[in-house]
Short mmCIF file of C-alpha atoms and ligand atoms in Angstrom, two decimals:
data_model
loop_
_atom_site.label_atom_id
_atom_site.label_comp_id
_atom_site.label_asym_id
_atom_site.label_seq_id
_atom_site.Cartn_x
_atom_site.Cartn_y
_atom_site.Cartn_z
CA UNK J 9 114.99 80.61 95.92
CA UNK J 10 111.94 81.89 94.36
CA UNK J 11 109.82 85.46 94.33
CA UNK J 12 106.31 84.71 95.37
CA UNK J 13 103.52 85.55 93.76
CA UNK J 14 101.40 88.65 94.82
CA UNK J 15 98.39 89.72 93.61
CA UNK J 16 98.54 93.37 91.93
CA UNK J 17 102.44 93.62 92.59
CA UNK J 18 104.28 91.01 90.48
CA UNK J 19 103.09 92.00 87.01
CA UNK J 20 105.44 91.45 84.25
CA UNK J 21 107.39 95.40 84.68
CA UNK J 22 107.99 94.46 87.89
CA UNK J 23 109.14 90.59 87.77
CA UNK J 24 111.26 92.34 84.56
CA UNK J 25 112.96 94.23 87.15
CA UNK J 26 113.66 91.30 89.13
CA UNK J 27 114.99 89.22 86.37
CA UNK J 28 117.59 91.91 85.46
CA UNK J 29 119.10 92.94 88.95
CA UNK J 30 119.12 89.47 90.77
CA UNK J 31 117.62 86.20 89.35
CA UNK J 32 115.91 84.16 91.57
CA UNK J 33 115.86 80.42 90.74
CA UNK J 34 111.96 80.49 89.48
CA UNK J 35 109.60 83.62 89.10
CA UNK J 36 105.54 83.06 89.49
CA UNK J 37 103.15 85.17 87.94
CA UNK J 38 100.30 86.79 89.11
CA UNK J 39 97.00 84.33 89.66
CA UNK J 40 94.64 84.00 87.02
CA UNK J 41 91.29 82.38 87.66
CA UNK J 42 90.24 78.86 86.03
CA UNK J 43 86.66 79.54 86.30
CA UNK J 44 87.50 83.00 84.23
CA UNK J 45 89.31 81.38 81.91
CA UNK J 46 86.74 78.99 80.90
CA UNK J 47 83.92 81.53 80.46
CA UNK J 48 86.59 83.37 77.84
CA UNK J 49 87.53 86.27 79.60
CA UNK J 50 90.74 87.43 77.85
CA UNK J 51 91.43 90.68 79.39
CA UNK J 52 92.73 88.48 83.34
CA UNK J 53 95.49 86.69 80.50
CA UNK J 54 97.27 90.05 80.61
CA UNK J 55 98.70 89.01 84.01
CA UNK J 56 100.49 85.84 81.68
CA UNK J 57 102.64 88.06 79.65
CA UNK J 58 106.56 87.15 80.36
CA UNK J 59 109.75 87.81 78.24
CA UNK J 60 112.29 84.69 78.19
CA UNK J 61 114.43 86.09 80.63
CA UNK J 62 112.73 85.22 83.58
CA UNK J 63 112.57 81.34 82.88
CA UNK J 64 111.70 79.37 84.63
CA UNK J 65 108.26 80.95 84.77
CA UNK J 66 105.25 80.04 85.96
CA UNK J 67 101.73 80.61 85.73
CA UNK J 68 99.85 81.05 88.82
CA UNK J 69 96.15 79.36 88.96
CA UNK J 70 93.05 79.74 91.07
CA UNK J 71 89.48 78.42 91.65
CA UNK J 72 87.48 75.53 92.92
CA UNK J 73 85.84 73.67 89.76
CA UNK J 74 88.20 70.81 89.01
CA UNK J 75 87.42 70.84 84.77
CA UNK J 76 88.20 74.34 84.58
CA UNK J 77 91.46 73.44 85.66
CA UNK J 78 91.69 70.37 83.16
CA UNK J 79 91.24 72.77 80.52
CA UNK J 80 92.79 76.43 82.13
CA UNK J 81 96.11 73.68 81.83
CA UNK J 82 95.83 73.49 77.97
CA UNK J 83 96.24 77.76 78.06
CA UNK J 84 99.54 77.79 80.37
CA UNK J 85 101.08 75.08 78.17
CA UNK J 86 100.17 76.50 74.85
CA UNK J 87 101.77 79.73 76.24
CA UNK J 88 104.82 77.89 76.69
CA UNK J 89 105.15 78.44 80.44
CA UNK J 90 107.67 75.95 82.46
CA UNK J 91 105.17 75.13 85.21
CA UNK J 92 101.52 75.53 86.92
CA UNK J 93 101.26 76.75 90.50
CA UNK J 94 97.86 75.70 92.24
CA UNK J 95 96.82 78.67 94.97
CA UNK J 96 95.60 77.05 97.79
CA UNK J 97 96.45 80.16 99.90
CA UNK J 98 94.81 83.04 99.51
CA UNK J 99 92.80 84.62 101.94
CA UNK J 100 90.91 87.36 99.84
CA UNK J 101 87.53 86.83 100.99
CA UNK J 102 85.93 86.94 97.52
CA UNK J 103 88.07 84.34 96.30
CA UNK J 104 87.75 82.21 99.53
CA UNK J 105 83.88 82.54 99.30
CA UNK J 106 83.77 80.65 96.34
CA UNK J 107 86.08 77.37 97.70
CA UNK J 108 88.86 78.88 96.02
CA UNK J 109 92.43 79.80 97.27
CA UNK J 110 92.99 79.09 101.46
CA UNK J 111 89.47 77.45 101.46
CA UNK J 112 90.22 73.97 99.87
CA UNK J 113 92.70 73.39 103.09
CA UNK J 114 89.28 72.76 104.33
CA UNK J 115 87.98 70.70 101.29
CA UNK J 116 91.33 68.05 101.02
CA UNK J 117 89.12 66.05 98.32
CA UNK J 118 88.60 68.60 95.82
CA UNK J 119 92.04 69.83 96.63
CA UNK J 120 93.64 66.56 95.29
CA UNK J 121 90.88 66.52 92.47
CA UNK J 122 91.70 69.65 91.35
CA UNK J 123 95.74 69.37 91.23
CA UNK J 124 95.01 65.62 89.69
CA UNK J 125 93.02 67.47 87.10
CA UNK J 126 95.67 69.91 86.13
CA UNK J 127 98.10 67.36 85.67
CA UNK J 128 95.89 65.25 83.76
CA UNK J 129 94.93 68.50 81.53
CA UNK J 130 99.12 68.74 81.54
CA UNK J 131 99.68 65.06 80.58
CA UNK J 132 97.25 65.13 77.58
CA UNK J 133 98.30 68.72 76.00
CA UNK J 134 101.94 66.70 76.57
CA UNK J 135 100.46 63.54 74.23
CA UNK J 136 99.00 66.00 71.85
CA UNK J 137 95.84 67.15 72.33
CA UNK J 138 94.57 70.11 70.66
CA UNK J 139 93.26 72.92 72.28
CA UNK J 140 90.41 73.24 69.78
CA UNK J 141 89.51 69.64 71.59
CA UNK J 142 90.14 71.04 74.88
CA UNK J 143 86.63 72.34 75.42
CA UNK J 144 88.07 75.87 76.19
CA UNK J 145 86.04 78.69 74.93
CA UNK J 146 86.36 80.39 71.28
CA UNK J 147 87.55 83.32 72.49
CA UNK J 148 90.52 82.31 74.34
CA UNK J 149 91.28 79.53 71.54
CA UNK J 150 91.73 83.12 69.58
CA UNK J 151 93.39 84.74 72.34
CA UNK J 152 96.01 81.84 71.94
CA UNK J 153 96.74 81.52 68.15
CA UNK J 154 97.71 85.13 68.38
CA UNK J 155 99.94 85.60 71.66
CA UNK J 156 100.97 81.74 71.30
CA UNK J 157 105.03 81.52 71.34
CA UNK J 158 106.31 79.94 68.00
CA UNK J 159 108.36 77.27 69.29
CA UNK J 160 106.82 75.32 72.31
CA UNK J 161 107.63 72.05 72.80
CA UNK J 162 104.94 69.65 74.48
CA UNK J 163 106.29 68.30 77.77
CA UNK J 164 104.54 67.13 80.68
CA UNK J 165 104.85 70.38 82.96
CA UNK J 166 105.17 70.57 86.25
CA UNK J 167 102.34 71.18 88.95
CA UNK J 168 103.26 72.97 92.30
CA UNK J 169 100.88 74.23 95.17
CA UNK J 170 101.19 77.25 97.06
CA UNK J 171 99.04 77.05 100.37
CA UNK J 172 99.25 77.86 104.27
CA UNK J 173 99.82 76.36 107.04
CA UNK J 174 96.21 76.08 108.10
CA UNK J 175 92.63 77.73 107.71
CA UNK J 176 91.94 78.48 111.62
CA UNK J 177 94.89 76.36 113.51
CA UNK J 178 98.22 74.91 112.07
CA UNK J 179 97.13 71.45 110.23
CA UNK J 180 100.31 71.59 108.04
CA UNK J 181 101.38 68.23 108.38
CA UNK J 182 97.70 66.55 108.06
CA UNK J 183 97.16 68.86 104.89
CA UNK J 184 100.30 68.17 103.67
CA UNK J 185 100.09 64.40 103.70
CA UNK J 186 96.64 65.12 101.53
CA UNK J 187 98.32 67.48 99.27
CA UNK J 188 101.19 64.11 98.83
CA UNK J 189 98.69 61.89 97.47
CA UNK J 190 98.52 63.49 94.04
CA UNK J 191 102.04 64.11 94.03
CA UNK J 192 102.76 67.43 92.83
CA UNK J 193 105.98 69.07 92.18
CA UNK J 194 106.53 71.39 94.78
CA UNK J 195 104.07 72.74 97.74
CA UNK J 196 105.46 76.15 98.82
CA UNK J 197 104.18 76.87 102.51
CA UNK J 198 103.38 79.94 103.89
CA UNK J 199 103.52 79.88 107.37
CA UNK J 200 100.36 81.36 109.01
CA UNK J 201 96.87 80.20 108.85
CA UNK J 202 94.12 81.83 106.36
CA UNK J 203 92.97 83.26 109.30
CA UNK J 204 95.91 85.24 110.65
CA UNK J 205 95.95 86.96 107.03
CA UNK J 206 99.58 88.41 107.01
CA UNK J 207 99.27 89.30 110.89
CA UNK J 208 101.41 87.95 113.39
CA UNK J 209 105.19 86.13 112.51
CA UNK J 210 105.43 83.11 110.09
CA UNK J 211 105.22 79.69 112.02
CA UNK J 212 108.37 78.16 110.73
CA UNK J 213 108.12 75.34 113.20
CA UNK J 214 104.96 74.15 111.47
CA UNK J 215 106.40 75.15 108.37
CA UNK J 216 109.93 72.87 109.37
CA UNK J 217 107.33 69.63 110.47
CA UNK J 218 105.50 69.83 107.12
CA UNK J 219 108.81 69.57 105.18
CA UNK J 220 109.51 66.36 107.54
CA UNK J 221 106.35 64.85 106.00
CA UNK J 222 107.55 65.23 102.55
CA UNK J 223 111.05 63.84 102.99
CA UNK J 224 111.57 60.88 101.00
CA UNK J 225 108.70 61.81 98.36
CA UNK J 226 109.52 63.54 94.86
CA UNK J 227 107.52 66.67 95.98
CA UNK J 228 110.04 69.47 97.15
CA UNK J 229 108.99 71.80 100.04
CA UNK J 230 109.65 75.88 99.82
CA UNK J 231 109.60 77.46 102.83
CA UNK J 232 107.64 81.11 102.57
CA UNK J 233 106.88 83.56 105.21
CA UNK J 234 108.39 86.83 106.70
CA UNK J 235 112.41 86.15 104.91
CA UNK J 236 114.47 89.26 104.78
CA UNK J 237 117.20 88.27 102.54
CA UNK J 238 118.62 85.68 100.90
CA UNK J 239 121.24 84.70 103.57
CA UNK J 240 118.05 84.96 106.32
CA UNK J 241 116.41 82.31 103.62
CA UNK J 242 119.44 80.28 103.54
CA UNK J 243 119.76 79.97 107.10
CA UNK J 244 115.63 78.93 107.32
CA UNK J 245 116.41 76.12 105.25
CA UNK J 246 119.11 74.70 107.06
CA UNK J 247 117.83 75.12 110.01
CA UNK J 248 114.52 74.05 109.71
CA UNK J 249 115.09 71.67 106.27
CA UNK J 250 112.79 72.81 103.49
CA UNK J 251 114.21 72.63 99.83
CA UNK J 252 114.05 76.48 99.12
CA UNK J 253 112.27 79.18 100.00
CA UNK J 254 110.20 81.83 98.25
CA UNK J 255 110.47 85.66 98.87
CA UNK J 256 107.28 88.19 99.02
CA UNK J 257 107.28 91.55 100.89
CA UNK J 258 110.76 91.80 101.05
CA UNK J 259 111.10 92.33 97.47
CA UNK J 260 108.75 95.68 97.14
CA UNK J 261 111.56 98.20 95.95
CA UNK J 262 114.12 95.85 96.15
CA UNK J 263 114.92 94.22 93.02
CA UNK J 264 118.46 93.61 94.13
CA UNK J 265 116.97 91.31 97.09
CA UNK J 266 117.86 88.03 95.28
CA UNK J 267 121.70 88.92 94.69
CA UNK J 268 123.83 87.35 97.17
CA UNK J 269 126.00 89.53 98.86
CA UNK J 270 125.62 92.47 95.95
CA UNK J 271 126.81 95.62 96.24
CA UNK J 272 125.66 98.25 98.50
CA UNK J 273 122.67 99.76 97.11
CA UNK J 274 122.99 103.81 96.83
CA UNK J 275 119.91 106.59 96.71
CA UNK J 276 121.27 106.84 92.82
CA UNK J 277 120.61 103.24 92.30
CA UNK J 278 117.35 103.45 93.60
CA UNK J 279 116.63 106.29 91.25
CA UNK J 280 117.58 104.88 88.27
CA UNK J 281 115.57 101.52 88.86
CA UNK J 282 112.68 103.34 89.79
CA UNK J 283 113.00 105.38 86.40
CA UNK J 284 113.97 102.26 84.62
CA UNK J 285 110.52 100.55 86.50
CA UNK J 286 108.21 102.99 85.46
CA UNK J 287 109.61 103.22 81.52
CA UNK J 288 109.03 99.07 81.48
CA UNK J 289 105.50 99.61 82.92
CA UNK J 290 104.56 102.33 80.22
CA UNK J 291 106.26 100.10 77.61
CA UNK J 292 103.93 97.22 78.65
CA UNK J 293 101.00 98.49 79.72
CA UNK J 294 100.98 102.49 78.55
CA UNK J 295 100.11 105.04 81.30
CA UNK J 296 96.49 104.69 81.17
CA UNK J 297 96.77 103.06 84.76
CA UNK J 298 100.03 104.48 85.99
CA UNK J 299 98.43 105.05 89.09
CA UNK J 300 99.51 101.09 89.99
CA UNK J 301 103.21 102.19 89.10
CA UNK J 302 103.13 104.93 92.45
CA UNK J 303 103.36 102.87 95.53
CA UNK J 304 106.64 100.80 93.50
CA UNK J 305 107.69 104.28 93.19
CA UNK J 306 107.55 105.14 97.07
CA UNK J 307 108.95 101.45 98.23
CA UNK J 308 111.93 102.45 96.06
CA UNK J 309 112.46 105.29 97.90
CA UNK J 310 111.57 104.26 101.22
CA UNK J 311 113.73 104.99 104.13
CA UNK J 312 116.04 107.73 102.57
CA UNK J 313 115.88 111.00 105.10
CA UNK J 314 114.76 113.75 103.34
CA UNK J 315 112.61 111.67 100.28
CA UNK J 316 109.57 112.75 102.13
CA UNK J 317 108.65 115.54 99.24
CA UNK J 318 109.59 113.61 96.58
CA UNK J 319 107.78 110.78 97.51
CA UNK J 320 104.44 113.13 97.65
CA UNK J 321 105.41 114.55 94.08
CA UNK J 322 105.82 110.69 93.17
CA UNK J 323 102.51 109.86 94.08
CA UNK J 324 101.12 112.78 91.20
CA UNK J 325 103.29 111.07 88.47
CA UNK J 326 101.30 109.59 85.39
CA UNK J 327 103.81 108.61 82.73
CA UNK J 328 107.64 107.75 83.02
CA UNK J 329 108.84 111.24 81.95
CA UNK J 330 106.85 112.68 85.04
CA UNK J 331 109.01 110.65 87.15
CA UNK J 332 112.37 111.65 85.06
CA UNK J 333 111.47 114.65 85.94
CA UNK J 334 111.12 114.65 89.31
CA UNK J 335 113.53 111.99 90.22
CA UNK J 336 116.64 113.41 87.78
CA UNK J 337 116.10 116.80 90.20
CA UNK J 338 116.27 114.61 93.46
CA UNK J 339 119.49 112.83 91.84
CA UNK J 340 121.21 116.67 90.79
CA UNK J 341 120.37 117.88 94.20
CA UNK J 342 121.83 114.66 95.90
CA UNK J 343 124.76 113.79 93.65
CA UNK J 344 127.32 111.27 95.51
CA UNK J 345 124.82 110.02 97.68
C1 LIG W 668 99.83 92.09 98.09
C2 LIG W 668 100.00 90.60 98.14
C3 LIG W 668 99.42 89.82 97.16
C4 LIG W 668 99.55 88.42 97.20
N1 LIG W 668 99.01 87.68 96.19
C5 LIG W 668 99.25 86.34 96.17
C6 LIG W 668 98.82 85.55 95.07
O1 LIG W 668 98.21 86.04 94.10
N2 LIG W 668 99.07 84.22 95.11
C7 LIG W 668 99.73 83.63 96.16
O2 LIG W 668 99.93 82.42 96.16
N3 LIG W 668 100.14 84.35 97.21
C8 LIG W 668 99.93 85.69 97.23
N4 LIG W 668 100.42 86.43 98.27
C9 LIG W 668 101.16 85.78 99.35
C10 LIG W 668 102.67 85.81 99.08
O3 LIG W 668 102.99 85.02 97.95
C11 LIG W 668 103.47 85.29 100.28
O4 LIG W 668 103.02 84.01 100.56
C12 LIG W 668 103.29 86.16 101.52
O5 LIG W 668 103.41 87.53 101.21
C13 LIG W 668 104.30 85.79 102.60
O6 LIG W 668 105.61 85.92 102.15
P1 LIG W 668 106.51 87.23 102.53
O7 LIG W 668 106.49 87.35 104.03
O8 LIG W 668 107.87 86.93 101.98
O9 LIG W 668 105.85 88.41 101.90
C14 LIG W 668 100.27 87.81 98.27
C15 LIG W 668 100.84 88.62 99.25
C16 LIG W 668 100.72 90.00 99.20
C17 LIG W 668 101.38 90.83 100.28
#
């Protein structure tokens, strides 16, 4: 079982949070673009930042130019990361526009291109290679001899996809049997096509099918789409025979989702990890953009009667004392809850 990666939600506070209430078996990080990387943008390498307690880790990749993968590879293994997830699933239109993310289910060549280039990128940091060879720009060669773990042992690493089901119809086993050929790790399925977006239920028949093509091969198949909990995942993967599964939405104020059968979750626990949530993200990233901290703050207190007004005061809060503050007088005025 795995947290999926999402865009703008699993930053490293927030994938902290999930590390230290209920491990899941591997964590992803938020995407980073190849293409970025290799014109030495530094600032997008913020979403890489991870503390050792969420191994395994790994870094999430996007774009459509096979060398910038070759050499975006060289960054996620000098940083030490324990694999490379390829997004062939997102829908954003101005990533899509470009041949990136959902879009190469319609381009199955450059697909396998690109994922054969990451692992060759992989295989050669693994023999040795230096980055200073790697054709990666100055800037980010800097940006790695400072924020460069000190011990990181060259191994091949592992290369996973995450994609869909489909662009405009479910072609999941076709584009699976593509996505075989270069033989990556793991392809984690999402069940709904690029064009449903996140509308409509996850196809888990199509999902189930695609799994059938990859029995017998080395490449494991996570099933993602719609899971509630982890005995709802459990029961997807027997009954429709993926290796795993990967959980998204169901996570958003919910750190505890990946605990089985934990214990009941109380309005004071909820308070504390939302306090606990927002002093991580000031630690990490100040309060400069605390605004990204507020909608955590109202999926942690979604659902309790009565957390209608504190909600609204939640959504003025800039720093983690502003939050205290108005969460430690919701918790004295609801003691036992
Ligand atoms: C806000 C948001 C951002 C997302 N960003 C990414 C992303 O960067 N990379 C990716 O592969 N999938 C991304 N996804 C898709 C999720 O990983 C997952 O496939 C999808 O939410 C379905 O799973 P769920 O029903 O468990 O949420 C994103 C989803 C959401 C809701």
């Amino acid at each position: 079982m795995g947290l999926a990666p999402m865009d703008g939600i699993t930053d490293e506070p927030f994938r902290l949070m999930i590390a230290k209430y209920g491990k899941p078996d591997v964590i992803t990080t938020e995407f980073v673009s190849a293409e970025g990387i290799c014109h030495g943008a530094t600032k997008p390498l913020s979403a890489l930042i991870y503390n050792e307690i969420e191994r395994p880790i790994l870094a999430q990749v996007f774009g459509s130019d096979p060398q910038s993968f070759y050499k975006s590879a060289f960054v996620f293994c000098e940083l030490g990361f324990d694999g490379i997830d390829i997004n062939m699933g997102c829908p954003a239109k101005n990533i899509t526009a470009k041949g990136s993310g959902a879009s190469l289910i319609q381009t199955p060549e450059l697909a396998k291109k690109i994922t054969r280039e990451t692992m060759r990128g992989v295989s050669d940091w693994a023999k040795g290679k230096k980055i200073k060879d790697s054709g990666l720009p100055d800037t980010i060669i800097d940006y790695l001899n400072l924020h460069r773990p000190k011990m990181v042992k060259r191994k091949v690493l592992p290369v996973s996809i995450k994609t869909r089901i489909g662009y405009n119809r479910d072609c999941a086993e076709e584009w699976v049997k593509h996505l075989l050929e270069s033989k990556p790790a793991n392809i984690s399925i999402h069940g709904r096509t690029l064009k449903q977006m996140y509308t409509g239920k996850a196809d888990w028949n199509a999902i189930g099918h695609a799994a059938e093509v990859a029995r017998g091969t080395e490449t494991t198949i996570l099933g993602n789409g719609d899971i509630e909990s982890i005995e709802d995942g459990l029961a997807k993967v027997k009954e429709y025979g993926v290796d795993g599964f990967l959980i998204g939405r169901a996570a958003f104020g919910n750190p505890w989702i990946f605990q089985v059968k934990g214990p009941e979750i109380m309005l004071r626990d909820r308070i504390k990890a939302a306090i606990k949530h927002s002093e991580l993200y000031e630690e990490i990233f100040g309060n400069k953009h605390f605004v990204h901290m507020r909608k955590h703050l109202a999926w942690y207190l979604k659902g309790f009667p009565g957390a209608g007004e504190i909600r609204k005061k939640l959504m003025q809060t800039s720093s983690a004392q502003e939050v205290k503050e108005v969460l430690q007088y919701a918790h004295e005025s609801d003691k036992g809850t």
